[in-house]
Coordinates of C-alpha atoms and ligand atoms in Angstrom, one line a residue:
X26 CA -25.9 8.1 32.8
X27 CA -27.4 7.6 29.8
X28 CA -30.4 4.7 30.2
X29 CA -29.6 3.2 26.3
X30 CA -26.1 3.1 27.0
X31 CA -26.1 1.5 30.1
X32 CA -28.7 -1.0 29.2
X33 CA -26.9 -1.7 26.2
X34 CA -23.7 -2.5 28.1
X35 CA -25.1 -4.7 30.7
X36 CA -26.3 -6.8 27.3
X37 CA -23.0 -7.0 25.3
X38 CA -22.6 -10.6 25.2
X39 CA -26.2 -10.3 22.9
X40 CA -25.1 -7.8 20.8
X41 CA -21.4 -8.8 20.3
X42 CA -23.0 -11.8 19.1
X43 CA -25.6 -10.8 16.6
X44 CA -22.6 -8.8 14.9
X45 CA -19.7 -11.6 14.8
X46 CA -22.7 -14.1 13.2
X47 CA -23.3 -11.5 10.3
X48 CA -19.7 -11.0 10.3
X49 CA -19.0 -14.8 9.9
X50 CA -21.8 -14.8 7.1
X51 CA -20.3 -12.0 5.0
X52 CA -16.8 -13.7 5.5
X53 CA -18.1 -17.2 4.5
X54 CA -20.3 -15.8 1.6
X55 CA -17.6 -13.4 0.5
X56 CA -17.3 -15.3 -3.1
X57 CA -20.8 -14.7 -4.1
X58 CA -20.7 -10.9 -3.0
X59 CA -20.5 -8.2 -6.3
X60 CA -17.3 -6.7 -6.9
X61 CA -19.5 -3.5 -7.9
X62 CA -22.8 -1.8 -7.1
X63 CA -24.6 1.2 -8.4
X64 CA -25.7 2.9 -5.0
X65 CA -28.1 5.4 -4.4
X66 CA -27.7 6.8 -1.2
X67 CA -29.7 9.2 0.4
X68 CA -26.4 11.1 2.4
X69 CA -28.1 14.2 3.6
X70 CA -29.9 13.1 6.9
X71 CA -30.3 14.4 10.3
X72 CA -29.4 13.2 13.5
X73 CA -32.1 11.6 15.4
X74 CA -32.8 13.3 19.1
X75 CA -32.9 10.0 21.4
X76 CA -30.5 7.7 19.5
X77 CA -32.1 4.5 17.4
X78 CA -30.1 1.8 20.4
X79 CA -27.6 -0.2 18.9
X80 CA -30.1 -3.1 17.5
X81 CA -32.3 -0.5 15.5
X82 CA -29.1 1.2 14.0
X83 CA -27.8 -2.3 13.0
X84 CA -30.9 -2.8 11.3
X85 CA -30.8 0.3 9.7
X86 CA -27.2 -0.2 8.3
X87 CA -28.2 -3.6 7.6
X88 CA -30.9 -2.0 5.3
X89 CA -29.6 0.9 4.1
X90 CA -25.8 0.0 3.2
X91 CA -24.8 -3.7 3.8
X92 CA -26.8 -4.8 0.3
X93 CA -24.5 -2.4 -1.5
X94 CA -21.4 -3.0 -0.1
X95 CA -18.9 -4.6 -2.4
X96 CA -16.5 -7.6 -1.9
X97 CA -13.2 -5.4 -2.1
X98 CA -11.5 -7.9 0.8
X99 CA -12.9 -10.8 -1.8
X100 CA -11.1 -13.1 -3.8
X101 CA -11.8 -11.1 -7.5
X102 CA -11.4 -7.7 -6.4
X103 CA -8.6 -6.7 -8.3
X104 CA -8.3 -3.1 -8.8
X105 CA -5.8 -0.6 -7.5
X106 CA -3.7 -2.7 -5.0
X107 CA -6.2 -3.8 -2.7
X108 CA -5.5 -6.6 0.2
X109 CA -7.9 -8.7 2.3
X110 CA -7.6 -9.6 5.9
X111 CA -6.8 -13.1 7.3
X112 CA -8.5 -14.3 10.0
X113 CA -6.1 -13.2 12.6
X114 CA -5.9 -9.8 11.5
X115 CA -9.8 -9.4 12.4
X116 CA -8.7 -10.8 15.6
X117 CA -6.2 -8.2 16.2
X118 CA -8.4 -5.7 14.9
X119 CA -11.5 -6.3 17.0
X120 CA -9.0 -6.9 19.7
X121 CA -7.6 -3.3 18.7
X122 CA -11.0 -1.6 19.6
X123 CA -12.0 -3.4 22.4
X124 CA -8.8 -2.5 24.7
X125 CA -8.8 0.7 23.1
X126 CA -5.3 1.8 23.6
X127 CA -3.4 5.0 22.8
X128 CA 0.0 3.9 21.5
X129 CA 2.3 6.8 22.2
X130 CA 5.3 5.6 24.4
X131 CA 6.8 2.7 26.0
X132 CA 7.6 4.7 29.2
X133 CA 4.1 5.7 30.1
X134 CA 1.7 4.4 33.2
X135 CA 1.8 0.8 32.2
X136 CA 0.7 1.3 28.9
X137 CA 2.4 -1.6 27.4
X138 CA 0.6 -0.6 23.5
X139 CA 4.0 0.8 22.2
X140 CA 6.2 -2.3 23.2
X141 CA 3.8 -4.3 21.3
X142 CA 4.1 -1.6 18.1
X143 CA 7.7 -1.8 18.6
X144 CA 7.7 -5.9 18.7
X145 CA 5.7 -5.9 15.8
X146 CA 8.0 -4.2 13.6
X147 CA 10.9 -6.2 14.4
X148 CA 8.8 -9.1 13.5
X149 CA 8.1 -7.5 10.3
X150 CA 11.8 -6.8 9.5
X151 CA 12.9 -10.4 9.9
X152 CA 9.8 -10.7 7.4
X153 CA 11.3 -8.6 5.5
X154 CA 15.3 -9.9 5.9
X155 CA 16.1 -6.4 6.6
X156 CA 18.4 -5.4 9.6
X157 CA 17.7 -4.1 13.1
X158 CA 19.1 -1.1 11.7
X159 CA 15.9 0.6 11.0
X160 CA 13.8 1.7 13.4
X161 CA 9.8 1.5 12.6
X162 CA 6.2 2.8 13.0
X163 CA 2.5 2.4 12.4
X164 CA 0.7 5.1 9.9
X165 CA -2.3 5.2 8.1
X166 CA -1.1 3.9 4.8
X167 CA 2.0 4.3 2.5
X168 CA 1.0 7.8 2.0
X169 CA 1.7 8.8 5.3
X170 CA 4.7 6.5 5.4
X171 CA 6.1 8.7 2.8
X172 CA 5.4 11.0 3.9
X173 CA 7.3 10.4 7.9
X174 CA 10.3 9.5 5.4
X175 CA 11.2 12.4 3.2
X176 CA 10.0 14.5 6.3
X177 CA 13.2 13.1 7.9
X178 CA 14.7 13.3 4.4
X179 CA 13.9 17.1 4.3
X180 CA 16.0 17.7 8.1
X181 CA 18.8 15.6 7.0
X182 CA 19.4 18.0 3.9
X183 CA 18.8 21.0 6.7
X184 CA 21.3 19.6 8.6
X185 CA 24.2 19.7 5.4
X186 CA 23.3 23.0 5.2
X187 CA 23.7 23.8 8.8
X188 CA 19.6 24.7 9.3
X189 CA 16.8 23.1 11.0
X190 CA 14.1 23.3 8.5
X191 CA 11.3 21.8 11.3
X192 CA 12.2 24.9 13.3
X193 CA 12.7 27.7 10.3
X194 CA 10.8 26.2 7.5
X195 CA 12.3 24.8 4.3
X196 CA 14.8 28.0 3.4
X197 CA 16.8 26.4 0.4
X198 CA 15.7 25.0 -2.6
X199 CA 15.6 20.7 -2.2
X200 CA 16.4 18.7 -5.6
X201 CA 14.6 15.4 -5.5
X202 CA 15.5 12.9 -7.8
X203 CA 13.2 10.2 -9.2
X204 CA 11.6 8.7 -12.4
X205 CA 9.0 6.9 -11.5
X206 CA 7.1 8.3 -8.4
X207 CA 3.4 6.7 -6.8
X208 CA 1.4 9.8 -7.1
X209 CA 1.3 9.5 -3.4
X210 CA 5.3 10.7 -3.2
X211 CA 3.9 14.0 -5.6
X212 CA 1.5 14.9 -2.4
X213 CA 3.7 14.1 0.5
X214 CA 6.4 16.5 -1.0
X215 CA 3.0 19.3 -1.5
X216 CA 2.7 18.6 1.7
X217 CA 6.0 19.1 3.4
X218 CA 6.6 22.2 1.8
X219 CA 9.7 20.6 -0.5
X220 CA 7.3 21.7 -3.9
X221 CA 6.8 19.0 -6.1
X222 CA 7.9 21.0 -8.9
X223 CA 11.7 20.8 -7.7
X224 CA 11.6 16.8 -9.1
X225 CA 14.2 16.6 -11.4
X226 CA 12.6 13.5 -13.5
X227 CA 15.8 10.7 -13.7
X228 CA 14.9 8.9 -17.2
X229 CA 13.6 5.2 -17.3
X230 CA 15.3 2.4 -19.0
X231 CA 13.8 2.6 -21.9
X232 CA 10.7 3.8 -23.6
X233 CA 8.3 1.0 -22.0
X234 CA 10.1 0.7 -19.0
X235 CA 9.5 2.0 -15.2
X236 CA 12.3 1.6 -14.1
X237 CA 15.2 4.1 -13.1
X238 CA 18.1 4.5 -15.9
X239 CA 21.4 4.3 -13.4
X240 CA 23.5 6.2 -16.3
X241 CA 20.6 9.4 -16.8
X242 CA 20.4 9.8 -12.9
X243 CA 24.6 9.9 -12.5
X244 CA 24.2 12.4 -15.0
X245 CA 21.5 14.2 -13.4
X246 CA 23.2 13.8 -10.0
X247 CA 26.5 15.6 -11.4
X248 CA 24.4 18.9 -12.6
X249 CA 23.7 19.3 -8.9
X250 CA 27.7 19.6 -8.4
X251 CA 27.4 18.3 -5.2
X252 CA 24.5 19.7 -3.4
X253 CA 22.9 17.1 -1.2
X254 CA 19.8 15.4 -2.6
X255 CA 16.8 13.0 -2.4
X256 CA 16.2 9.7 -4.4
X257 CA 12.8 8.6 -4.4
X258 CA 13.5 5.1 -5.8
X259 CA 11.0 2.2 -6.6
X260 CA 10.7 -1.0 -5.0
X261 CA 7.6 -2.0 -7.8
X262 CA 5.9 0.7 -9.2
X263 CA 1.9 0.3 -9.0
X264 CA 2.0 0.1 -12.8
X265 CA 4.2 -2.8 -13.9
X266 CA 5.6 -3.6 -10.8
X267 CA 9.0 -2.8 -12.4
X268 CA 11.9 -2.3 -9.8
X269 CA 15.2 -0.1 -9.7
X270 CA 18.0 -1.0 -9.4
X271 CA 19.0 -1.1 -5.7
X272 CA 22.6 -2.5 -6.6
X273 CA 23.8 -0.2 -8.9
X274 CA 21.9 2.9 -6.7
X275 CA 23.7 1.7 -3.7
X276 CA 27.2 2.1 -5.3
X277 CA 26.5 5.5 -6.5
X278 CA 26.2 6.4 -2.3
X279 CA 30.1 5.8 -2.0
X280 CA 30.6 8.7 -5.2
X281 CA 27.1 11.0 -4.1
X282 CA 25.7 12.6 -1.0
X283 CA 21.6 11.5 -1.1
X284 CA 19.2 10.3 0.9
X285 CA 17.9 7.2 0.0
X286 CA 14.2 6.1 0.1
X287 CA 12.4 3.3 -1.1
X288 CA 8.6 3.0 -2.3
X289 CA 8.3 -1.1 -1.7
X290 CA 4.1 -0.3 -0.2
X291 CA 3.3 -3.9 -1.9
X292 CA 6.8 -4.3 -3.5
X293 CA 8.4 -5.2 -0.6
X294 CA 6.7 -8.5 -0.2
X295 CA 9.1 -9.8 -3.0
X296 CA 11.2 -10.1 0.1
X297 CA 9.0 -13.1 1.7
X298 CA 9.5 -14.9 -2.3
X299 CA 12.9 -17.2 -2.8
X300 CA 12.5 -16.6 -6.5
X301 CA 11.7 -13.1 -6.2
X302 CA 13.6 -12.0 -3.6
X303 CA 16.6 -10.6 -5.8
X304 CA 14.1 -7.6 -7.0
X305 CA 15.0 -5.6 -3.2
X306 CA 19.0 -7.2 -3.6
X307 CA 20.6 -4.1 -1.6
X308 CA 17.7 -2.8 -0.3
X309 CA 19.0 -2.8 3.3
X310 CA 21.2 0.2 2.6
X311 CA 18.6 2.3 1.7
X312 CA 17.8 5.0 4.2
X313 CA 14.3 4.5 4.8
X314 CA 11.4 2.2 3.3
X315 CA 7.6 2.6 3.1
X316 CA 6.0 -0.9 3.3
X317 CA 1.7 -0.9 3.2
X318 CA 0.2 -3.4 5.8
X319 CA -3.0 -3.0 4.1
X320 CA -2.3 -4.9 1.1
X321 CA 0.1 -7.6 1.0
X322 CA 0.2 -8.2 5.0
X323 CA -3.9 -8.7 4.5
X324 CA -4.4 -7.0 7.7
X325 CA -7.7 -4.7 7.8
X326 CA -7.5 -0.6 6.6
X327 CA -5.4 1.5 7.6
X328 CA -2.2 0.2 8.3
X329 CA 1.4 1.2 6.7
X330 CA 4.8 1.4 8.3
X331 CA 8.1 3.3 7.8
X332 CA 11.3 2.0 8.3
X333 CA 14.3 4.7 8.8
X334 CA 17.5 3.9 9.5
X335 CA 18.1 4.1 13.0
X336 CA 21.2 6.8 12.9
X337 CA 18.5 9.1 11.4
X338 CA 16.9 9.1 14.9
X339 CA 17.6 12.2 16.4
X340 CA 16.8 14.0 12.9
X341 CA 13.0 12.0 13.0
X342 CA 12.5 13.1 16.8
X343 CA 13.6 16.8 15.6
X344 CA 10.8 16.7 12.3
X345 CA 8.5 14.8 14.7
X346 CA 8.6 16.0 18.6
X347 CA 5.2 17.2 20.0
X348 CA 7.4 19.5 22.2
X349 CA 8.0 23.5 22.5
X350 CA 10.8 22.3 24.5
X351 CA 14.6 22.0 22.9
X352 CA 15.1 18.6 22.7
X353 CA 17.7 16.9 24.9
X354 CA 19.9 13.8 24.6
X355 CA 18.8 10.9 23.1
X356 CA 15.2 9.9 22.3
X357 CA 15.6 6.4 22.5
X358 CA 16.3 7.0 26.2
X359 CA 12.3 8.0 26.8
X360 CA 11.3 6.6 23.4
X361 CA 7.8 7.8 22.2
X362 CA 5.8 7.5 19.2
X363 CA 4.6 10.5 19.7
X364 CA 7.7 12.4 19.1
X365 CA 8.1 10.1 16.0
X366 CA 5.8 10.6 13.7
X367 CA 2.9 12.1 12.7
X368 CA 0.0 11.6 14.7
X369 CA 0.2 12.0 18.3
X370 CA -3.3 10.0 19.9
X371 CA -3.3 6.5 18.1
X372 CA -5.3 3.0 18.3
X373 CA -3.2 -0.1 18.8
X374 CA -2.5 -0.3 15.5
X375 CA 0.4 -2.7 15.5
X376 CA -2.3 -5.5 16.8
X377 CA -3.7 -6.7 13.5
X378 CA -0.2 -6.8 12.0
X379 CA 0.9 -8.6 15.7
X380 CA -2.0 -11.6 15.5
X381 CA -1.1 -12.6 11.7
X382 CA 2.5 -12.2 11.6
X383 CA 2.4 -14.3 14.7
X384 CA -0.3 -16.8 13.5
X385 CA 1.0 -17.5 10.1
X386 CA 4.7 -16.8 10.5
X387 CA 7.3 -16.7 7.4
X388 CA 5.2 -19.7 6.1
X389 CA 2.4 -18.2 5.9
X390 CA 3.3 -15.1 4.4
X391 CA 5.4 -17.1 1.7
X392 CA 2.5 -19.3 0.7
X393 CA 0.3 -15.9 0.5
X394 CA 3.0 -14.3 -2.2
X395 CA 3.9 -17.2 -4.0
X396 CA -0.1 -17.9 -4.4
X397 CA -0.5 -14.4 -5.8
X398 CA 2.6 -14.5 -8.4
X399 CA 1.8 -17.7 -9.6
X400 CA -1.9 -16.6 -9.8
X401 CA -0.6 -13.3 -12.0
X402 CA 1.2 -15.6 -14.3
X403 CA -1.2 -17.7 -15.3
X404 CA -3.8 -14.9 -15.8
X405 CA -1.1 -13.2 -17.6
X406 CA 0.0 -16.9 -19.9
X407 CA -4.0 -16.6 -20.6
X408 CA -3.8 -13.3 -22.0
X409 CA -0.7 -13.7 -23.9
X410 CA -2.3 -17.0 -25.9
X411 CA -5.9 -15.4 -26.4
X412 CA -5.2 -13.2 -29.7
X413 CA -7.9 -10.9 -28.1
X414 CA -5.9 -9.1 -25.4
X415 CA -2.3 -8.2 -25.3
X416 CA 0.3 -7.9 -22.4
X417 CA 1.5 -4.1 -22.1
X418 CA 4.4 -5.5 -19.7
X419 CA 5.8 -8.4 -18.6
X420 CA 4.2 -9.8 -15.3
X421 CA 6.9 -9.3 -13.1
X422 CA 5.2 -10.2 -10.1
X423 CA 1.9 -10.2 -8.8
X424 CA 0.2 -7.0 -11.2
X425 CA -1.0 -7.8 -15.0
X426 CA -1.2 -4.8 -17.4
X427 CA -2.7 -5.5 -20.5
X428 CA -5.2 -3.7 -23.4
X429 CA -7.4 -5.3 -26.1
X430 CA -5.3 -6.7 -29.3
X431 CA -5.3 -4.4 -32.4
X432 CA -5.3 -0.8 -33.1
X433 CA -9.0 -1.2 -34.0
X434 CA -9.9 -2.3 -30.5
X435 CA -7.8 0.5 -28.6
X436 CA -10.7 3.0 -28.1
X437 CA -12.5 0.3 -26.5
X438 CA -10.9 -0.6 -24.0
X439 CA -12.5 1.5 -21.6
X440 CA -16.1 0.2 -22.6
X441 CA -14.3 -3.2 -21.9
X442 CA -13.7 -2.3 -18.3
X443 CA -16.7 -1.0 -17.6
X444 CA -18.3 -3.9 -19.2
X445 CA -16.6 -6.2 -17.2
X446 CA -16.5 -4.5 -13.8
X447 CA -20.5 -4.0 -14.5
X448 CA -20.4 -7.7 -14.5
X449 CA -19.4 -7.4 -10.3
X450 CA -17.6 -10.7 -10.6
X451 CA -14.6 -9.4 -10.5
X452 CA -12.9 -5.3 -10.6
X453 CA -10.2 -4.0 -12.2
X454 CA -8.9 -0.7 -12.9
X455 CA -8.0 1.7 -15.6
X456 CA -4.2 2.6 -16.3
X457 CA -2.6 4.7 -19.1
X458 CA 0.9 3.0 -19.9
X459 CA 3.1 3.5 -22.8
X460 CA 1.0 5.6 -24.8
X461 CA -1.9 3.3 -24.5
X462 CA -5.2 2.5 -22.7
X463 CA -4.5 -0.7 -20.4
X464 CA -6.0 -2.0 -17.6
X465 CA -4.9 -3.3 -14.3
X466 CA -5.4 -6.3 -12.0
X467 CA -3.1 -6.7 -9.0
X468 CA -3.1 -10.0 -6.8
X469 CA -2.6 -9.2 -3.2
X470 CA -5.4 -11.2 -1.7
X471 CA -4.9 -14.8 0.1
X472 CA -8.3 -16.0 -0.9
X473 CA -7.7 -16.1 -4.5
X474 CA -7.2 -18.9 -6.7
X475 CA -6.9 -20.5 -9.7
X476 CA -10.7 -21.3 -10.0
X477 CA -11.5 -17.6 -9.7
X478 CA -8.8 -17.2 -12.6
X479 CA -11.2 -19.2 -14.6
X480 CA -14.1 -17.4 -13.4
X481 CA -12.8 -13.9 -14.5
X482 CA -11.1 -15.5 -18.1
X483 CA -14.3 -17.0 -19.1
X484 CA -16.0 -13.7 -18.2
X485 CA -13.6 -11.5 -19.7
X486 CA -13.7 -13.7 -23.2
X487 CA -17.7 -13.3 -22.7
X488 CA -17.4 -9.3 -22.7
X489 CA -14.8 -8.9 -25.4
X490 CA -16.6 -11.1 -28.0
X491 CA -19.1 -8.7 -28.0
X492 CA -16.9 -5.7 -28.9
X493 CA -13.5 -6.7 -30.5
X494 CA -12.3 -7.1 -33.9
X495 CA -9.9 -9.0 -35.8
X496 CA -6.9 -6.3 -36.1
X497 CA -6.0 -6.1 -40.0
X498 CA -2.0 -6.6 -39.0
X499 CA -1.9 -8.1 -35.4
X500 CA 1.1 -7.0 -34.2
X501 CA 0.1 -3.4 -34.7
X502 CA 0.4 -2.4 -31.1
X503 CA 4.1 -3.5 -31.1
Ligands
PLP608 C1 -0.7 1.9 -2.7 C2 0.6 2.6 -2.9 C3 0.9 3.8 -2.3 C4 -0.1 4.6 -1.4 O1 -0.6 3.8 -0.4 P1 -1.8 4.2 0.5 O2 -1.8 3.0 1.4 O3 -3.0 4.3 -0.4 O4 -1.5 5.5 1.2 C5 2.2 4.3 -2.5 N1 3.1 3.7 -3.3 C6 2.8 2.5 -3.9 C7 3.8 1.9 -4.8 C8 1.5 2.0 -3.8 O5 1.3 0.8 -4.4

């Protein structure tokens, strides 16, 4: 056996130690940590012959990379849609790697791993108020969750057309219908083979509106004359957090033949909000749902689950099965994740989701969103009284998209971001939205509050002074 190894092991308790004390330090310092670094990194090294031991390679990370790492699980770091992790969620996590599961199926040798996934996502549907219906799973991220969806999606619209498109490939043309897709939806269809070029773009609302017109997609829905479909609908686009219309959508399924999926990755959470809740109204009906764990939940990276409808089942094992073998009678019978989605070895993945769900509870998780929206207002009520910036949507939940006020400060609203971000108190990130340069901050983490709103306003008023200037007419970007 190998003699660092083993010593090594016989001296866990020493080791564990030294890393949950500088893991308790960043945690506890987490405020004062930049939001952004400029690292150099030397990347092109090679691998030492006898190994450095685990207390010289923590010292070497410690040197190398830990000064440069940036706060994105802090309470300021506001670009894309980025989540922290609550306490129990580390708990889970470190829990996660230390049993070192393979969650594949609840029938195996006494791995128990799969019942706990399985647990876990009922958990998360009475989070989520949605039925027992759907049937559920761990992935990587909303991506992949998409991606297990319309892969379903793409045998159900075999199935009208009596072929099995897992078996012979994807031999008719598939219309998907959407008007507002996460550039993630673009790639999963890439990567199934259903071509992103057969989206027949539905029209929004309006001009500065994300949303899904109900009266442009009936039209576009009666073009097909009746050839089966996909909707790839919204549940909060990343942009303005604008939702479709799940009410009306769900009455066009008694006229139209479609499958039904829903994009809610941070969305969804509207669910665990009383005066929010009415955004996902209908959402139940939908045939399958890609929530993200990894950003609202505030359990570590990567974590995502799908939600299908359960009737769909036989059609998931069919897209899924990690089996030459025809499949026979139902797969609930010997249910196993691995005939179920994607990836067939997998870590416990459900545990970090398991420990917070369970810790917190529906309190918890209501507190944690209603923090966030109310956080998102008041940033956003700042914004809209400073004559300096300008709202480029309503907040409608828990994202602000805004630019600088006047057509003589549009160009500069890049060199505004930059400025800012350069700052590392705080990171947001670029967007392009109704013509115009915005930017972005989304509120997903339970450490924020209102004191770092202040932090970030007075900062933000210190960077634009030093470029903006008074428009000549100041409703010029209306
Ligand atoms: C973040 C996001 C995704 C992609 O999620 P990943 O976790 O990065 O794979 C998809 N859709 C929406 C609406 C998102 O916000």
């Amino acid at each position: 056996m190998n003699e660092k190894i083993q010593s090594e092991s016989n001296e866990l308790d020493r080791v564990l130690e030294k890393v949950k004390n500088q893991g308790v330090d960043y945690l506890s310092n987490i405020n004062k940590r930049l939001t952004s670094t400029k690292p150099v990194i030397q990347d092109k090294r090679r691998l030492n012959y006898s190994g450095l031991g685990t207390d010289e390679t923590l010292e070497l990370f410690n040197k190398r990379f830990e000064p440069i790492i940036v706060s994105s699980s802090g309470p300021r770091f506001w670009g894309y849609v980025t989540g922290g992790s609550t306490p129990a969620s580390i708990v889970g996590d470190w829990l996660a790697s230390i049993y070192d599961q393979n969650t594949q199926g609840v029938n195996g040798q006494g791995d128990i791993s799969a019942n706990i996934e399985l647990e876990t996502i009922n958990l998360l549907l009475d989070l989520f108020e949605l039925p027992e219906t759907f049937l559920g799973g761990f992935v990587t991220g909303a991506t992949m969750s998409s991606f297990t969806c319309l892969a379903v999606a793409r045998q159900w619209i075999g199935k009208i057309h009596n072929k099995d498109f897992a078996k012979d490939g994807v031999t008719e043309k598939i219309n998907i219908l959407t008007a507002t897709p996460h550039s993630s939806i673009i790639k999963s269809l890439a990567l199934l083979g259903l071509g992103s070029n057969n989206i027949i773009k539905v029209n929004t609302i309006e001009n500065n509106r994300e949303a899904i017109s109900i009266s442009d997609l009936e039209n576009k829905i009666k073009t097909l004359n009746g050839q089966p479909f996909i909707l790839v609908t919204s549940g909060g686009t990343v942009n303005t957090v604008d939702f479709d219309d799940f009410v009306a959508i769900n009455k066009l399924r008694i006229k139209y033949k479609f499958w039904w999926h829903i994009d809610a990755a941070f969305g969804g959470f509207a669910a665990c909000s009383n005066s929010h809740k009415h955004l996902l109204k209908d959402w139940e009906h939908s045939d399958s749902i890609t929530i993200d764990c990894h950003k609202w939940l505030n359990v570590p990276y990567e974590s995502a689950v799908f939600f299908v409808k359960e009737e769909h089942k036989i059609l998931q094992t069919e897209s899924f099965q990690n089996s030459n073998a025809p499949y026979l009678g139902n797969p609930l019978n010997n249910f196993n994740y691995l005939n179920f989605l994607p990836e067939n070895s997998r870590r416990l993945k459900a545990l970090p989701a398991w420990f917070t769900l369970t810790a917190y509870g529906k309190e918890g998780y209501n507190d944690i969103v209603e923090n966030c929206i109310s956080l998102a207002n008041l940033l956003g009520e700042y914004l809209e009284q400073s004559e300096k910036f300008k709202l480029l949507a309503p907040v409608r939940l828990n994202n602000i998209v805004f630019t600088l006020n006047g057509k003589e400060n549009q160009e500069k609203a890049q060199l505004f971001l930059t400025t800012l971000n350069d700052t590392g108190k705080v990171f947001m990130t670029p967007t392009f939205f109704n013509n115009k340069n915005g930017i972005r901050a989304s509120f997903v983490n339970w450490r924020t509050t209102k004191d770092d709103i202040q932090i970030v306003f007075e900062e933000m008023n210190r960077v634009i002074e030093t470029m903006w200037v008074k428009p000549v007419d100041n409703n010029v970007l209306k």
